[in-house]
Tab-separated table of C-alpha atoms in Angstrom:
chain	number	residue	atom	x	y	z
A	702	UNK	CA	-3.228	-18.953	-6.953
A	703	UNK	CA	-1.748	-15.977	-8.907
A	704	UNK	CA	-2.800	-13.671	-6.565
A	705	UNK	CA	-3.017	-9.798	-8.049
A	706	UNK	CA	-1.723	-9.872	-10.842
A	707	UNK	CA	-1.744	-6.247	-13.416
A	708	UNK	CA	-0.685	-5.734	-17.372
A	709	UNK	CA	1.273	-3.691	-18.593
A	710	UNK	CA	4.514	-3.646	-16.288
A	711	UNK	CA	5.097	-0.743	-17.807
A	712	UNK	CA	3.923	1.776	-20.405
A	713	UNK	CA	4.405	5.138	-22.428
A	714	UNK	CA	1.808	7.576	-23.391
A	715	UNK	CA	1.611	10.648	-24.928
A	716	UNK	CA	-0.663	13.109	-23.305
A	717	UNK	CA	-4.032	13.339	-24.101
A	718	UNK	CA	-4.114	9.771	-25.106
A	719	UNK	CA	-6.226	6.768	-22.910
A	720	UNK	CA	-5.364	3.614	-21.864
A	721	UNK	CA	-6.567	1.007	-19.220
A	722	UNK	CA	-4.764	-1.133	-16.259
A	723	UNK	CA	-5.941	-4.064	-16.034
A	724	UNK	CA	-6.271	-5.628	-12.585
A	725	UNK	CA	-7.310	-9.145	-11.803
A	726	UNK	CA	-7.324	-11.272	-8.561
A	727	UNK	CA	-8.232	-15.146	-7.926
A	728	UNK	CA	-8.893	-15.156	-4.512
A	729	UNK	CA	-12.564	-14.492	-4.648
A	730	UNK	CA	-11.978	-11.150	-2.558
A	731	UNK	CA	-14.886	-8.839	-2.608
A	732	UNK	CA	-12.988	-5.653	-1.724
A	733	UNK	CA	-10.280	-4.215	-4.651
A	734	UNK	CA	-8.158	-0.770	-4.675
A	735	UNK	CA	-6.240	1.258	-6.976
A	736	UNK	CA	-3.360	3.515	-5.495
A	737	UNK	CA	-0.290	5.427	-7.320
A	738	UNK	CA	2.715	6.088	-5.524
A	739	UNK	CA	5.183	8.760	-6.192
A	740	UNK	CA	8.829	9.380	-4.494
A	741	UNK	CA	7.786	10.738	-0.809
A	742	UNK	CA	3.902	10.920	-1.185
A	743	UNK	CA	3.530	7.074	-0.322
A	744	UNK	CA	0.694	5.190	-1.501
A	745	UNK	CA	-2.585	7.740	-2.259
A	746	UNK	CA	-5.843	5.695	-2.682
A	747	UNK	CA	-7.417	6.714	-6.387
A	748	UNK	CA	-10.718	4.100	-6.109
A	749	UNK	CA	-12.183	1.340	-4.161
A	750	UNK	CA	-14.693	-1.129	-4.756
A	751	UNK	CA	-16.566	-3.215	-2.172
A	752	UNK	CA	-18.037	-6.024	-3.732
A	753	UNK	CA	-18.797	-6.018	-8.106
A	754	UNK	CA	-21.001	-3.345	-9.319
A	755	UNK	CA	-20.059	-0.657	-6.355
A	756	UNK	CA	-17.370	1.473	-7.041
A	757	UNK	CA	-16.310	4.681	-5.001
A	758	UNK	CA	-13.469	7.408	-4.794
A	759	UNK	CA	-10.596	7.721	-2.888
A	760	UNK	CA	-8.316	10.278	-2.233
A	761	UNK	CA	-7.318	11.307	-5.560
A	762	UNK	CA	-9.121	10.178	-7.849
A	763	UNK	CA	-9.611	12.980	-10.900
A	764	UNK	CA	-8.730	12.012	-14.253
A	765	UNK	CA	-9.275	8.275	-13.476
A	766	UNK	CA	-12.485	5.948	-13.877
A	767	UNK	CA	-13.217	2.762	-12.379
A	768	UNK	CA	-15.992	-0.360	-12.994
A	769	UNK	CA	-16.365	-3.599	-11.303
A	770	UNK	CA	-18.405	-5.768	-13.387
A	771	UNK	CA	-17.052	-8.897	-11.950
A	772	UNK	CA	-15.643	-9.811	-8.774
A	773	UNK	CA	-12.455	-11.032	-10.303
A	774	UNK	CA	-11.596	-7.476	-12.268
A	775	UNK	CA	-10.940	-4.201	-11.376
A	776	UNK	CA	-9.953	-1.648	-14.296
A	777	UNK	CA	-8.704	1.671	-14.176
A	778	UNK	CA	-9.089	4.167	-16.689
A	779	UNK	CA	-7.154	7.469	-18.208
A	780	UNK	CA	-9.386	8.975	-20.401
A	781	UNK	CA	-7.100	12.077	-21.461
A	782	UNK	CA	-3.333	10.768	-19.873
A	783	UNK	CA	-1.636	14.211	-18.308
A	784	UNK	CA	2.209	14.380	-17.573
A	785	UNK	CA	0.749	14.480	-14.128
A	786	UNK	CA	-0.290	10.905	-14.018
A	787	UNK	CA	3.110	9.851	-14.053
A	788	UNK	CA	3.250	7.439	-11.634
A	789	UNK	CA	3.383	3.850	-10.441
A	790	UNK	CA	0.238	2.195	-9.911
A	791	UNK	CA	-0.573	-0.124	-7.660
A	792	UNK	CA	-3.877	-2.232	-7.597
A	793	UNK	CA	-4.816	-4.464	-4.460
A	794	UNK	CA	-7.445	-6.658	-2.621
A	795	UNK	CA	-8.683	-8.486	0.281
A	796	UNK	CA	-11.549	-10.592	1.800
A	797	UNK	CA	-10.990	-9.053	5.556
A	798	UNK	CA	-8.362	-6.142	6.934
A	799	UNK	CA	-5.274	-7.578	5.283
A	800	UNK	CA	-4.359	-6.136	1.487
A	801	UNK	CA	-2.328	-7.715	-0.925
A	802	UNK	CA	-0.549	-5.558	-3.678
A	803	UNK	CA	-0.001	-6.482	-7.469
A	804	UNK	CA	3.485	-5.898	-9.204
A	805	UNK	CA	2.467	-2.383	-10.336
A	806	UNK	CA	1.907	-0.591	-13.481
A	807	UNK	CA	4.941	2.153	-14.346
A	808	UNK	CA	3.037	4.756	-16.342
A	809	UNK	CA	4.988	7.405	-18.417
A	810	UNK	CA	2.846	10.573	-19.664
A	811	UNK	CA	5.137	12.550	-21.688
B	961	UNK	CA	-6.960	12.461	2.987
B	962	UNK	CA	-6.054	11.704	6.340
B	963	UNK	CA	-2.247	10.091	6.800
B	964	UNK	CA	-0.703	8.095	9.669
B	965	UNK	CA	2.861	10.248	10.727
B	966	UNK	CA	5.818	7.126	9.858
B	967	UNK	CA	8.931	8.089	11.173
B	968	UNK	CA	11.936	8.506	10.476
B	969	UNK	CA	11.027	8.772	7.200
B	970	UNK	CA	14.972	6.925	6.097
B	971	UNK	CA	17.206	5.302	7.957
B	972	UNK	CA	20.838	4.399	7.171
B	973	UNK	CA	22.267	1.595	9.463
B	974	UNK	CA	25.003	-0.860	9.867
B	975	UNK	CA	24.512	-4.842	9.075
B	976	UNK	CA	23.477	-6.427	12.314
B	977	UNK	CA	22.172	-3.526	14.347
B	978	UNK	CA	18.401	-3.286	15.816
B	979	UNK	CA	16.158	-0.882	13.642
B	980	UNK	CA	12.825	0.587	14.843
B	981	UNK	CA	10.069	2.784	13.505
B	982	UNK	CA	6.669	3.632	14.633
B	983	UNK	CA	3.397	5.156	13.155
B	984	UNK	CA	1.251	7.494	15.167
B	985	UNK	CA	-2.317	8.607	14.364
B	986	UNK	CA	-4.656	11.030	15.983
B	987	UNK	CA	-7.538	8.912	15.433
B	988	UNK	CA	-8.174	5.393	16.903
B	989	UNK	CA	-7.399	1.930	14.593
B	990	UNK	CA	-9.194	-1.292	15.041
B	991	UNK	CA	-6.161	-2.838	13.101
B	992	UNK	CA	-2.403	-2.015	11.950
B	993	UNK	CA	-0.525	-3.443	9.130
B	994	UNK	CA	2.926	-3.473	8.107
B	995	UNK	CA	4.282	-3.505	4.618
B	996	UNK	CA	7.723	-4.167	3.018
B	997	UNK	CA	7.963	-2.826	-0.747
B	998	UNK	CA	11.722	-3.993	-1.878
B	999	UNK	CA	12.597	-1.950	-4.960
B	1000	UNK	CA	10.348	-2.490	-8.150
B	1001	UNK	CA	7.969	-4.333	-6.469
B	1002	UNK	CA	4.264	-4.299	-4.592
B	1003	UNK	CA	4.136	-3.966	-1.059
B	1004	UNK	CA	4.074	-7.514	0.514
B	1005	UNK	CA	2.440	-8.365	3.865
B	1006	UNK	CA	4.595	-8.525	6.860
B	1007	UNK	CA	3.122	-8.712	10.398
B	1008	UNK	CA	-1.267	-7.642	11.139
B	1009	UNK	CA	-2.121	-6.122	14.647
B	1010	UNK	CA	-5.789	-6.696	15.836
B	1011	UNK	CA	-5.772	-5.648	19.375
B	1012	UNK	CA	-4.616	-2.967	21.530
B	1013	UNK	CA	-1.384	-3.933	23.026
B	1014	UNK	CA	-0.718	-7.161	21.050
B	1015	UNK	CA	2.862	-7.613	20.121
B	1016	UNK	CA	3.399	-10.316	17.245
B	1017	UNK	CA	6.490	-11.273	15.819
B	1018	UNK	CA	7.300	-12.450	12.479
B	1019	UNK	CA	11.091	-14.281	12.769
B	1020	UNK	CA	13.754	-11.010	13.241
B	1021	UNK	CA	10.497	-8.538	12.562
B	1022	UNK	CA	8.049	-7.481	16.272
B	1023	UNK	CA	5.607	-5.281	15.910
B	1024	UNK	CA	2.993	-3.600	18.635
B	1025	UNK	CA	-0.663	-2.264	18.585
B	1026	UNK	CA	-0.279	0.393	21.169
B	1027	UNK	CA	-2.746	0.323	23.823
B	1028	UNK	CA	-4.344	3.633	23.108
B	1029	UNK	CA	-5.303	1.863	19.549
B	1030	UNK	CA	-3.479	5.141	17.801
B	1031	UNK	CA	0.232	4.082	17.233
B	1032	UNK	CA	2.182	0.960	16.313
B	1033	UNK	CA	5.777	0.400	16.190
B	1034	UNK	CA	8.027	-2.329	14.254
B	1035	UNK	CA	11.155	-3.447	15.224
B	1036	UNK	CA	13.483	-5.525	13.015
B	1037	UNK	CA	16.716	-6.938	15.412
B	1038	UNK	CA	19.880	-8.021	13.838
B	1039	UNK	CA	19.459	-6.469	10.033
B	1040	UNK	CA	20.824	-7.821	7.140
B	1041	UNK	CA	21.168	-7.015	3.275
B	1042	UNK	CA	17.872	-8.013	2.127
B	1043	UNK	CA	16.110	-6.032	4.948
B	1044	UNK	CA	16.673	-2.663	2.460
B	1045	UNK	CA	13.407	-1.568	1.072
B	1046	UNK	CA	10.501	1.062	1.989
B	1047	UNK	CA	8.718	-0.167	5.389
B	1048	UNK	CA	5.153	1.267	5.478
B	1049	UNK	CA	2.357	1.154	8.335
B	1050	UNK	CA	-1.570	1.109	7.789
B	1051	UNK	CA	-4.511	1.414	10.031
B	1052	UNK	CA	-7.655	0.398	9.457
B	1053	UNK	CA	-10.959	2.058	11.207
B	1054	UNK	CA	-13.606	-0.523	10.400
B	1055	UNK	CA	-15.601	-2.441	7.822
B	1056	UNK	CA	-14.967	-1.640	4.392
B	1057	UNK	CA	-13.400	1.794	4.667
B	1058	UNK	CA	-10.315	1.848	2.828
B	1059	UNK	CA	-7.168	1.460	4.351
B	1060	UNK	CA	-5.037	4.626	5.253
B	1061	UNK	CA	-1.161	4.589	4.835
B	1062	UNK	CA	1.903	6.025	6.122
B	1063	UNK	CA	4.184	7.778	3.706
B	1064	UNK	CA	7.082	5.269	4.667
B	1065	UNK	CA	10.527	4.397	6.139
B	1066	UNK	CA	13.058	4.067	3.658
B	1067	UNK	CA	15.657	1.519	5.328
B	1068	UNK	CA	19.284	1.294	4.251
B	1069	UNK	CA	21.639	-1.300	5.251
B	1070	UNK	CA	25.544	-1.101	4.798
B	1071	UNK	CA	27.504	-4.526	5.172
């Protein structure tokens, strides 16, 4: 099993530009999350997703959009990158209480 | 959102001493989970409570689900080098609602 695996490791935008992390797990869990984490906020849900085709918000989730067509994928969306979305982002899933993280995603707005 | 309180938020100790940090919450947890994120990585897995007043250890790592189901507490004896890294706690209230995180314990070890 690969686990949760995300592309790109890392990437630059420019503001006002869009781009999509991809997320993808083989485990077959039903339940997948997106959080960013920046230096002494911790990790700050963005969406969830409870099974394919159910999506919902977290605690920050402006500027981002989610689908879950399939259970194996889970992208998130910038539409219109802002410096503000500088962050690391972290994508995760699990069949019962216990979540397991992917690499990240370092995202650079400048 | 609502946050757990982690404290202390960093620590700075010697190689081979005890190290412990606890999460507190005002509202009750059916579960608590304990993450270790070493640097450039994802948080990985370390020790899941499920009851009120379990204790479970994980080789040097112990960790408690306090028996008022609203703190837990992780203990790592005998540090080392490779214990450096950002130490988080979760709780989780039940079914599918999303899992709520502490801000972290940033643990520094000096041989």
């Amino acid at each position: 099993n690969a686990g949760v695996t995300q592309t790109p490791k890392f990437q630059v935008l420019k503001t006002g530009q869009s781009m999509t992390l991809q997320c993808a797990q083989d485990m077959n869990h039903e339940y997948m999350s997106w959080y960013r984490q920046d230096p002494g906020m911790g990790l700050r849900l963005i969406h969830y997703s409870v099974g394919a085709g159910i999506t919902d918000q977290g605690e920050v989730p402006n500027g981002y959009n989610v689908s879950r067509s399939t259970t194996e994928d889970f992208p998130l969306r910038l539409l219109s990158a802002a410096p503000s979305q500088t962050s690391v982002y972290f994508c995760a899933s699990s069949a019962g209480q216990e979540q397991f993280f992917g690499p990240g995603t370092r995202l650079t707005v400048l | 959102g609502q946050q757990l309180n982690q404290s202390p938020q960093s620590m700075f100790i010697q190689e081979g001493e005890d190290v412990s940090m606890n999460c507190t919450s005002s509202s009750i947890f059916n579960t608590w989970l304990w993450y270790k994120q070493d640097p450039g990585e994802g948080p990985v897995l370390l020790i899941a409570l499920y009851k009120a007043g379990e204790l479970t250890s994980n080789g040097r790592l112990t960790a408690q689900f306090g028996i008022t189901r609203k703190d837990s507490f992780l203990n790592i004896s005998a540090s080392i080098p490779s214990d450096v890294g950002i130490y988080f706690c979760a709780g989780h209230h039940s079914g599918n609602t999303p899992l709520v995180f502490g801000k972290g314990t940033r643990l520094s070890v000096i041989a």
